[in-house]
Short mmCIF file of C-alpha atoms in Angstrom, two decimals:
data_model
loop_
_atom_site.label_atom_id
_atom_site.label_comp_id
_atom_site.label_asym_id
_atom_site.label_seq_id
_atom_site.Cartn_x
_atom_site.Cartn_y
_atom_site.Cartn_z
CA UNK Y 1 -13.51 -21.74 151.46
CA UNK Y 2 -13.51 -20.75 147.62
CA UNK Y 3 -15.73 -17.26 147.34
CA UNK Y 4 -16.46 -18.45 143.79
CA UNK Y 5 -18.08 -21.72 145.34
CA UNK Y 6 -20.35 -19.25 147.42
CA UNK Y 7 -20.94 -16.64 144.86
CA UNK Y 8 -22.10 -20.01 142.38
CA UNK Y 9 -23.81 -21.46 145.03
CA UNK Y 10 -25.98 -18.60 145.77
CA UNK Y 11 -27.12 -17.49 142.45
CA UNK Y 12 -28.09 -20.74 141.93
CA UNK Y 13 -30.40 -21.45 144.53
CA UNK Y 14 -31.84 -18.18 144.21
CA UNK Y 15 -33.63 -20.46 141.43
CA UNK Y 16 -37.29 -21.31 142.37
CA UNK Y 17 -37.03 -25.51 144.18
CA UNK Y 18 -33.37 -25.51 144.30
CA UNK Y 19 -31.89 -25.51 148.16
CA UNK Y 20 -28.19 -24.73 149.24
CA UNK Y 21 -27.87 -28.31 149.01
CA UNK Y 22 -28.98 -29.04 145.72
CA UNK Y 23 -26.77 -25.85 144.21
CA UNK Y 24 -23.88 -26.79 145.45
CA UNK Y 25 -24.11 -30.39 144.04
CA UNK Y 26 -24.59 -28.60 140.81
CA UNK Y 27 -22.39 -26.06 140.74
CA UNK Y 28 -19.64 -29.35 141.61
CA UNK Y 29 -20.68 -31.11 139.23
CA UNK Y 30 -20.15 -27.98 136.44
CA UNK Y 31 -16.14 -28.74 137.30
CA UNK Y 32 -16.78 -31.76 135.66
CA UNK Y 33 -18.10 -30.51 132.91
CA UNK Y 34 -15.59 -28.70 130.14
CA UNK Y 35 -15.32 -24.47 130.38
CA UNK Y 36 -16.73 -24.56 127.11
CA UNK Y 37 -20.38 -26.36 128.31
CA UNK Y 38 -20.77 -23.97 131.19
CA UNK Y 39 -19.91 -20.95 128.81
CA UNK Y 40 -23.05 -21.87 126.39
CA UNK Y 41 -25.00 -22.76 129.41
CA UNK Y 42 -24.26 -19.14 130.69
CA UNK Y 43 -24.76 -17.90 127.37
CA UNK Y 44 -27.79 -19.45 126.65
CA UNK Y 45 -29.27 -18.02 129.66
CA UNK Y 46 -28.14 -14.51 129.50
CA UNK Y 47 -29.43 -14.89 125.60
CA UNK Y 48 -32.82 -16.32 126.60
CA UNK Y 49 -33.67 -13.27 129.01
CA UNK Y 50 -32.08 -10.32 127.10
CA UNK Y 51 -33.49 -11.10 123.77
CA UNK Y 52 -36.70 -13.23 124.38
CA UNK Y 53 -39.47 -11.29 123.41
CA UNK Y 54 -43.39 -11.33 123.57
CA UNK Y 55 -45.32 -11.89 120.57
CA UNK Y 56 -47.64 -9.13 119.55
CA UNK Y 57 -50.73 -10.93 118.86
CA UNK Y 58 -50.49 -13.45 121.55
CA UNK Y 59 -48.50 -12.73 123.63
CA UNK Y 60 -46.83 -15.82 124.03
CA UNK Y 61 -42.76 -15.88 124.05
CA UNK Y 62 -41.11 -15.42 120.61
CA UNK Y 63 -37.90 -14.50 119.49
CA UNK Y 64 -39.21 -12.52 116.79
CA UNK Y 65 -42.12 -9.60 117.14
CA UNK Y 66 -44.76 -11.97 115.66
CA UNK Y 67 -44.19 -15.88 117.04
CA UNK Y 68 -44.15 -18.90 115.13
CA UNK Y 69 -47.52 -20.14 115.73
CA UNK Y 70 -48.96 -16.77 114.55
CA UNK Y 71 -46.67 -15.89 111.89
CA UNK Y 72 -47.75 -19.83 110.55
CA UNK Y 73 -50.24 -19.55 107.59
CA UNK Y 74 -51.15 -23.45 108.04
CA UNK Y 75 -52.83 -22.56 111.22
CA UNK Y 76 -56.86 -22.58 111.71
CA UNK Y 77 -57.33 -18.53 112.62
CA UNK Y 78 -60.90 -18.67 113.32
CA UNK Y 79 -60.35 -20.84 116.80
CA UNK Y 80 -58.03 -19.62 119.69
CA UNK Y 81 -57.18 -21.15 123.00
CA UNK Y 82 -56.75 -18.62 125.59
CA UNK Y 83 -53.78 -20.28 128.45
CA UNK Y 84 -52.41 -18.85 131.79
CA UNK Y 85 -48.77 -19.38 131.05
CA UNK Y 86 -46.24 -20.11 128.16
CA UNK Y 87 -45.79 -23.51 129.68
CA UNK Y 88 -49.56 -24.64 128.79
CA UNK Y 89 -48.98 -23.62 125.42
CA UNK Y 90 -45.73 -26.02 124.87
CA UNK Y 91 -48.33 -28.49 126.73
CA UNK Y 92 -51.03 -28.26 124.31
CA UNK Y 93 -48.33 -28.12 121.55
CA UNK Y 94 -47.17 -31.26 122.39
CA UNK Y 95 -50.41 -33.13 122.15
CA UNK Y 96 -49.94 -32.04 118.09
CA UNK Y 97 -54.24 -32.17 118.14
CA UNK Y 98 -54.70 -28.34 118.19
CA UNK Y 99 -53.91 -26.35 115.12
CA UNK Y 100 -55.57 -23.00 116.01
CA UNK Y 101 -54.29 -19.95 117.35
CA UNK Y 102 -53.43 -19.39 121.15
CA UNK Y 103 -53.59 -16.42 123.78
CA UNK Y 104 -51.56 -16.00 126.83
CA UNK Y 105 -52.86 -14.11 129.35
CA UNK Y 106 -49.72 -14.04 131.63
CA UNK Y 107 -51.56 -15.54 134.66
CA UNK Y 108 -54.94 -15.50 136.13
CA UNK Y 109 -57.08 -13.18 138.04
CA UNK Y 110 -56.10 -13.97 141.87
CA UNK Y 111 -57.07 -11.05 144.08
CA UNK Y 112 -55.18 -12.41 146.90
CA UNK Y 113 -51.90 -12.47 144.57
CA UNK Y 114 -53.12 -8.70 143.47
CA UNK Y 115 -53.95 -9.78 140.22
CA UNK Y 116 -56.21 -7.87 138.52
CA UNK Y 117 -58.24 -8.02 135.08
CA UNK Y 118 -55.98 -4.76 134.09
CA UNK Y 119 -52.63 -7.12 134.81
CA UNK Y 120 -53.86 -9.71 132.18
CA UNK Y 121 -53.11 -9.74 128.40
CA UNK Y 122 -57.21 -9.54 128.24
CA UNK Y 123 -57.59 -6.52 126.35
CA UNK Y 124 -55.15 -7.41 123.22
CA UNK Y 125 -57.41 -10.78 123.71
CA UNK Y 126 -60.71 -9.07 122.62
CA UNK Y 127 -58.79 -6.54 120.35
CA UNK Y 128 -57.81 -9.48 118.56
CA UNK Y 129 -61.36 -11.32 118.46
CA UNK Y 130 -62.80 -7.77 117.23
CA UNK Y 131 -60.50 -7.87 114.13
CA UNK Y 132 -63.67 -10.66 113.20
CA UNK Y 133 -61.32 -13.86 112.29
CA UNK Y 134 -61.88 -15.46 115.82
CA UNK Y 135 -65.50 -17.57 116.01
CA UNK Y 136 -64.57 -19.71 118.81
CA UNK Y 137 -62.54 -18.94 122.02
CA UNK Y 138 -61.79 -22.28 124.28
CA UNK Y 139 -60.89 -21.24 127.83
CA UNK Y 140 -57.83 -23.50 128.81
CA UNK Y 141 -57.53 -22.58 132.42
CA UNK Y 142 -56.97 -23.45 135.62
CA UNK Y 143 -60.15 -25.55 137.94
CA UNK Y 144 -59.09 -22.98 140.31
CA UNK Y 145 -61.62 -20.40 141.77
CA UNK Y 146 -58.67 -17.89 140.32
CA UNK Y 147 -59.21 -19.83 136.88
CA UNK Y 148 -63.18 -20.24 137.37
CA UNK Y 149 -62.81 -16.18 137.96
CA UNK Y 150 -60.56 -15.47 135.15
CA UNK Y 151 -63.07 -17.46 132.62
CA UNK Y 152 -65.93 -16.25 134.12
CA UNK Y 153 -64.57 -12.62 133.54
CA UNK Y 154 -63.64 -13.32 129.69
CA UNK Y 155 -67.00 -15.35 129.25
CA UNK Y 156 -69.00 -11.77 130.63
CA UNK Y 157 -66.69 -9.28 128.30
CA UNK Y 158 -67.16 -11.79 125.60
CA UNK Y 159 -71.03 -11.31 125.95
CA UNK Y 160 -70.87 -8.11 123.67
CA UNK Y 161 -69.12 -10.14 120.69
CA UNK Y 162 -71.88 -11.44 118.60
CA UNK Y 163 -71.16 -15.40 117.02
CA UNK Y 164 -68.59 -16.30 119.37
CA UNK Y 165 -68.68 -19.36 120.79
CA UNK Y 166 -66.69 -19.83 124.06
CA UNK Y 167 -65.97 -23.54 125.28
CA UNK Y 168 -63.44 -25.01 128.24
CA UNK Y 169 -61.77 -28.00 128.01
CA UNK Y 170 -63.53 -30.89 129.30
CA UNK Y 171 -63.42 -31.95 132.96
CA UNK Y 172 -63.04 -35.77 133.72
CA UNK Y 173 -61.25 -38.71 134.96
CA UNK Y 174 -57.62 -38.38 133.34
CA UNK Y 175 -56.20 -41.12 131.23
CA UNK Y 176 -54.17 -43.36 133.72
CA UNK Y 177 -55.61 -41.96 136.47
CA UNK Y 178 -56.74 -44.22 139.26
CA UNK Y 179 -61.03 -43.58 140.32
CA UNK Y 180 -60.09 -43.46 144.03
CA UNK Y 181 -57.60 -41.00 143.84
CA UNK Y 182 -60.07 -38.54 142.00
CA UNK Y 183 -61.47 -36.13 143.90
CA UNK Y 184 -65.99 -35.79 144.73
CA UNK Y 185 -65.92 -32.82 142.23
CA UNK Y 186 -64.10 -34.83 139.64
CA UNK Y 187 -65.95 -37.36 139.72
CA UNK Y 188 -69.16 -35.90 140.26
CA UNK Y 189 -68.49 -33.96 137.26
CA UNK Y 190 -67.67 -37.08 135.02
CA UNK Y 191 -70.48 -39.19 136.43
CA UNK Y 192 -72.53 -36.40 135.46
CA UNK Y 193 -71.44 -35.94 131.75
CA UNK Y 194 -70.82 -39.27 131.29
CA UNK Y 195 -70.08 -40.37 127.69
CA UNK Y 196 -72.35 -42.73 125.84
CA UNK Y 197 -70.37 -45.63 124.61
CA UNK Y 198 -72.59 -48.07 123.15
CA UNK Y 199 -76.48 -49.00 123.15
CA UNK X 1 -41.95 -21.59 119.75
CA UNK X 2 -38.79 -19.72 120.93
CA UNK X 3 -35.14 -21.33 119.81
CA UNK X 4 -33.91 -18.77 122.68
CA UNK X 5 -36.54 -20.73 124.97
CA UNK X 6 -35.35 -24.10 123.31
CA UNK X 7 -31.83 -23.89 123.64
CA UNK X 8 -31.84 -22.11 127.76
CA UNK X 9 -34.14 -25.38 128.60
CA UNK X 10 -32.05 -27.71 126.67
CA UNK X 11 -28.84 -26.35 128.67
CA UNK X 12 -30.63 -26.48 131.87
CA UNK X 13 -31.40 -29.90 131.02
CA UNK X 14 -28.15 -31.06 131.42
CA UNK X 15 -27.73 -30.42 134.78
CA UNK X 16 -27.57 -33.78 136.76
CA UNK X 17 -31.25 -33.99 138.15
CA UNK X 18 -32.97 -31.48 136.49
CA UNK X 19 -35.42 -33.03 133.66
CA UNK X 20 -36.89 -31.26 130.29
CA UNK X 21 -39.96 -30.00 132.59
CA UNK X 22 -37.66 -28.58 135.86
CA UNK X 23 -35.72 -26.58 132.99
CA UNK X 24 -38.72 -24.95 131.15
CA UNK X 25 -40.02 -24.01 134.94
CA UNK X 26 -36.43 -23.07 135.75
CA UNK X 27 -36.14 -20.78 132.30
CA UNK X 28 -39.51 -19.02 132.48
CA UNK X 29 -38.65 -18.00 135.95
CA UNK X 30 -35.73 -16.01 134.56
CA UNK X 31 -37.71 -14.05 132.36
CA UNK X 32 -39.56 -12.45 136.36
CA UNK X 33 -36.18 -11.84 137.08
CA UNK X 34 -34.23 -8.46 136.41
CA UNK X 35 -31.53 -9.22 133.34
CA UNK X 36 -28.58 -7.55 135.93
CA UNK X 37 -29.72 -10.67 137.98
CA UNK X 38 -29.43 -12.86 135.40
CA UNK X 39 -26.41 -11.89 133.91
CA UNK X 40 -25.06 -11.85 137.42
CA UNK X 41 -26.02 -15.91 137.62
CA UNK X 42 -24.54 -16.05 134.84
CA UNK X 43 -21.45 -15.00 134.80
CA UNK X 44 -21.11 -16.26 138.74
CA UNK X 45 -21.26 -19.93 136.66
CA UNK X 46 -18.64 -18.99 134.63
CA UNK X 47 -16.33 -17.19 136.34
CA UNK X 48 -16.31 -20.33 139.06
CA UNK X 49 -15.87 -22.45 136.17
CA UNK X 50 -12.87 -20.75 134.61
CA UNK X 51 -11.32 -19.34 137.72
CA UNK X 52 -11.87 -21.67 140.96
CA UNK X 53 -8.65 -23.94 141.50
CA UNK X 54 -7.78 -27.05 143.68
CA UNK X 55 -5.29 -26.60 146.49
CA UNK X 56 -1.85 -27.35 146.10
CA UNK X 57 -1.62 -29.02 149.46
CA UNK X 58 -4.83 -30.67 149.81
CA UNK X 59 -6.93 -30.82 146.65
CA UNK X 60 -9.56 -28.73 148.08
CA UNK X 61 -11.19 -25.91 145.96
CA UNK X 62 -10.06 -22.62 146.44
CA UNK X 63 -9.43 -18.84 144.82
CA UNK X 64 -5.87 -18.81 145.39
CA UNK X 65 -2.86 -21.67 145.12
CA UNK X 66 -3.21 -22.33 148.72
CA UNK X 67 -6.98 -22.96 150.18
CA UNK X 68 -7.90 -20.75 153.04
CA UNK X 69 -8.01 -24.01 155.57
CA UNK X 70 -4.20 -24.84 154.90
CA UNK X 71 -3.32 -20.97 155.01
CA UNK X 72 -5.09 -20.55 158.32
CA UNK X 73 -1.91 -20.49 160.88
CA UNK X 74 -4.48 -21.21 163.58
CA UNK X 75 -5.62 -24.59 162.50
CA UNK X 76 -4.20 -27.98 163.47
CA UNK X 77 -1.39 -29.35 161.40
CA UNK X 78 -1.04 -32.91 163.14
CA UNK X 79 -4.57 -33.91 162.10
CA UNK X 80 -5.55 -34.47 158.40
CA UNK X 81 -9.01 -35.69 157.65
CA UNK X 82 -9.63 -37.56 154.37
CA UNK X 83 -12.34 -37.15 152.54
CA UNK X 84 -13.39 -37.78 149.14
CA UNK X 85 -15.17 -34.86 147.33
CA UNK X 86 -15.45 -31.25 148.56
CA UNK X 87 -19.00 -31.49 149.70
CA UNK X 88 -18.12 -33.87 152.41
CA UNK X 89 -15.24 -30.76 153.76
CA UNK X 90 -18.12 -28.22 153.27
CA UNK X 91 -20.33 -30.88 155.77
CA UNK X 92 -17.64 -31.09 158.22
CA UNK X 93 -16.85 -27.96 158.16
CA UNK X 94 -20.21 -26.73 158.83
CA UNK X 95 -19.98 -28.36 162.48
CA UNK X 96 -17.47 -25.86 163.61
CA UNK X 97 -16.20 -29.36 165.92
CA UNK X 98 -13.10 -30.02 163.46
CA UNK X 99 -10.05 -28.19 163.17
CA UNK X 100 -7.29 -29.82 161.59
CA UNK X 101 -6.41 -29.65 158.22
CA UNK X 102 -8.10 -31.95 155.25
CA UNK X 103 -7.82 -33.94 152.37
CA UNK X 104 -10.07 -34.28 149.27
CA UNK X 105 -9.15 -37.25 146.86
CA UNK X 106 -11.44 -36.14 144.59
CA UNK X 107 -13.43 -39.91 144.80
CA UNK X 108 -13.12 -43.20 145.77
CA UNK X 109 -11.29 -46.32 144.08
CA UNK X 110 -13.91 -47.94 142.07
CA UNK X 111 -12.83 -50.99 139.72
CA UNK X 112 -16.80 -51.16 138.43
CA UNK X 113 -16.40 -47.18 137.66
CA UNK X 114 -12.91 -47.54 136.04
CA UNK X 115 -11.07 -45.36 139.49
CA UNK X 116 -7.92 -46.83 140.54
CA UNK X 117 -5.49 -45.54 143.47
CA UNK X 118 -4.02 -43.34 140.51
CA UNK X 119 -6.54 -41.63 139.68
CA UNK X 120 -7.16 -40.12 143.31
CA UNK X 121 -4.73 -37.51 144.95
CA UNK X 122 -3.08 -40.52 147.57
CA UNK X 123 0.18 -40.21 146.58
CA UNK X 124 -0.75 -35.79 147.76
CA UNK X 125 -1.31 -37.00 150.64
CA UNK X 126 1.51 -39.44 151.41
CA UNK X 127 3.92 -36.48 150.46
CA UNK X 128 2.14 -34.18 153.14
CA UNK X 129 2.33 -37.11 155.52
CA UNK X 130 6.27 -37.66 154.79
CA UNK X 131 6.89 -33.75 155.48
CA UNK X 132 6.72 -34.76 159.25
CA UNK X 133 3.83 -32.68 160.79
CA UNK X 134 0.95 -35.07 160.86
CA UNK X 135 0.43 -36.91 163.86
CA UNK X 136 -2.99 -38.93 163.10
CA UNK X 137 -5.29 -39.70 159.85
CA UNK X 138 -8.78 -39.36 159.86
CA UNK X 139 -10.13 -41.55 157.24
CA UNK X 140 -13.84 -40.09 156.62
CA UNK X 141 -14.97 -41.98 153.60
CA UNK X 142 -17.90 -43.81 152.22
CA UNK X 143 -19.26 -46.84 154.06
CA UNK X 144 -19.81 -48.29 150.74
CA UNK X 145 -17.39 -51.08 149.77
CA UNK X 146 -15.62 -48.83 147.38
CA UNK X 147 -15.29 -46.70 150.38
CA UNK X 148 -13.60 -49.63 152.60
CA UNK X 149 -11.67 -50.48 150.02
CA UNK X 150 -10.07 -46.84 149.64
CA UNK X 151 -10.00 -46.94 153.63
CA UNK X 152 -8.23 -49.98 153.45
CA UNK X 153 -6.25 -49.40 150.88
CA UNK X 154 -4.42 -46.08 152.43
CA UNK X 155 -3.90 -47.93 155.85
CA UNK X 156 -1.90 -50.59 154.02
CA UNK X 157 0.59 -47.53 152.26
CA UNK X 158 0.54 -45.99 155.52
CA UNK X 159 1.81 -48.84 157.49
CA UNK X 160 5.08 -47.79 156.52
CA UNK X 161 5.00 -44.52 158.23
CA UNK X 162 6.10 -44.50 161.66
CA UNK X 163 4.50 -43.09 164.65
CA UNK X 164 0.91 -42.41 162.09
CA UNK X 165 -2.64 -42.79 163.94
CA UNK X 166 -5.27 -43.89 161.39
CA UNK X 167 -8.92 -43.50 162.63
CA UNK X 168 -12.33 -43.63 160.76
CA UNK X 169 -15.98 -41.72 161.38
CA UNK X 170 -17.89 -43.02 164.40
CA UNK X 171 -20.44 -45.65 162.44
CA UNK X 172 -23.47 -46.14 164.94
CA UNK X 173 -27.27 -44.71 165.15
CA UNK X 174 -27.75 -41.06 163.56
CA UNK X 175 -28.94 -38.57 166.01
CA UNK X 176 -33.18 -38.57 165.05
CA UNK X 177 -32.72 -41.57 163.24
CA UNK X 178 -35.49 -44.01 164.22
CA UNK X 179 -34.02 -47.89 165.49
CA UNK X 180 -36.82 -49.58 163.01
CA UNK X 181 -35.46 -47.62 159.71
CA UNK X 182 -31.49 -48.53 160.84
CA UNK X 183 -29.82 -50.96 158.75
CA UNK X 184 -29.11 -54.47 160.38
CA UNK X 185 -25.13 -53.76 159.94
CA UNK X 186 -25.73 -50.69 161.57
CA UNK X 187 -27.24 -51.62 164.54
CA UNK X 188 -25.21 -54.67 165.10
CA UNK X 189 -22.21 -52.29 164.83
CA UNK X 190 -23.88 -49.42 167.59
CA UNK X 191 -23.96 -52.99 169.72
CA UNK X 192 -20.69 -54.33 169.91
CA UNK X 193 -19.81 -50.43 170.48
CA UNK X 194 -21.84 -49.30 172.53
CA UNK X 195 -21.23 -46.38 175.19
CA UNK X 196 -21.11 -46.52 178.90
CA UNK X 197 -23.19 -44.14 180.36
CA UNK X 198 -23.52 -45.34 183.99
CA UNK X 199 -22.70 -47.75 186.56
#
């Protein structure tokens, strides 16, 4: 009917949870929208993935070489959270309770996925924790067996780094979550380091 | 973190059912894509935003002045179907069982949305209708009561044409649809119309 149609339609749902169906609605609904809009959406796009870069120390996404969080002299540089992906560290970031430093990996070990240890931003982890700052390193990964892998690995090359404590973030019931939709592990787990509330 | 990050997700964002979350999934996906393949979903917004026109003749999208349905010398110019947005000629189309001509209003008259008669491309149509070659006027709208009301309301202006069959969609059960999830209008309807299949 229109090629441009097609040729917008396809791009789009070449995007990860976005079907023929759902492009098309949203490449209509960009006529509605003025040719200005869908230029800075275009632009903002091509922007983000040309001139995004990794940070140096972290490895987390930055637009500079060094990123904000790292380049931020208010932060605690003796305590950093090692994450799988960006996302976990805009997660964390948005609870405003951590102030340390972070470390993104880029993903976890997953041998199925052919993931290996050598894939992983795990060297420039322990070069940074051998510059001496670091004293604690809190795993922030998955409850995967790729995640239980990944901080079991760390945990084992960590071994040789004397006065470094390495901690993972607790495992419970979540706020708001309902006890029957937990799972035996879960709760087995909570049950199990319960927390002492009164006398 | 990343105003480059920022600004992609908050553009992303404004796409009609994609939340802050979807976006940031949607914009760290780019970055495992190639930057020709980015650019090239890019610009494939754009270009369909700047360049993509409506159809002289029947309001439907298209490349050129004329769409390719009302340029095809092999398709039916007695029958028009109308529809209201260009999704609903993409669905039709898709059956391969139609093979008239359309056209697309662009909506449906909606006092509660602020849409009036004037707003939609009726008198378009009426002008095709008065060049003499259509012979019947599939209404395919909505079975909302904005959608009656358009239905109704281009009978009435067709009443003065001579010699013009107007005909609606088949309402009944959908094909898979199960009897217990049908709406009570609905079934009455498939009822009072139902089909003879045997002695």
């Amino acid at each position: 009917m229109s090629k441009l149609l097609d040729q917008a339609v396809a791009e789009l749902a070449k995007l990860p949870g976005i079907g023929k169906r759902t492009a098309l609605r949203l490449a209509i609904h960009l006529l509605r929208r003025e040719k200005d809009e869908v230029a800075l959406l275009a632009e903002s796009l091509q922007r983000f993935r040309n001139e995004v870069r990794y940070c140096r120390h972290c490895n987390n996404l930055s637009d500079q070489e060094i990123c904000p969080i790292c380049a931020d002299p208010r932060r605690d540089r003796t305590t950093v959270c090692v994450v799988e992906y960006v996302k976990d560290v805009i997660s964390i970031e948005n609870t405003r309770q951590y102030h340390g430093m972070y470390h993104v990996l880029g993903g976890i070990i997953s041998p199925m996925q052919g993931i290996s240890p050598s894939d992983l931003k795990i060297d420039l982890l322990l070069e940074n924790i051998a510059r001496g700052e670091i004293s604690e390193v809190i795993l922030a990964l998955s409850t995967s067996v790729e995640g239980e892998t990944t901080s079991f690995y760390i945990t084992r090359r960590l071994a040789d780094c004397a006065g470094i404590r390495v901690s993972s973030l607790a495992r419970g019931i979540g706020f708001g979550d309902e006890l029957d939709y937990a799972d035996e592990l879960t709760i087995a787990h909570a049950l199990h380091n319960r927390t002492l509330i009164g006398q």
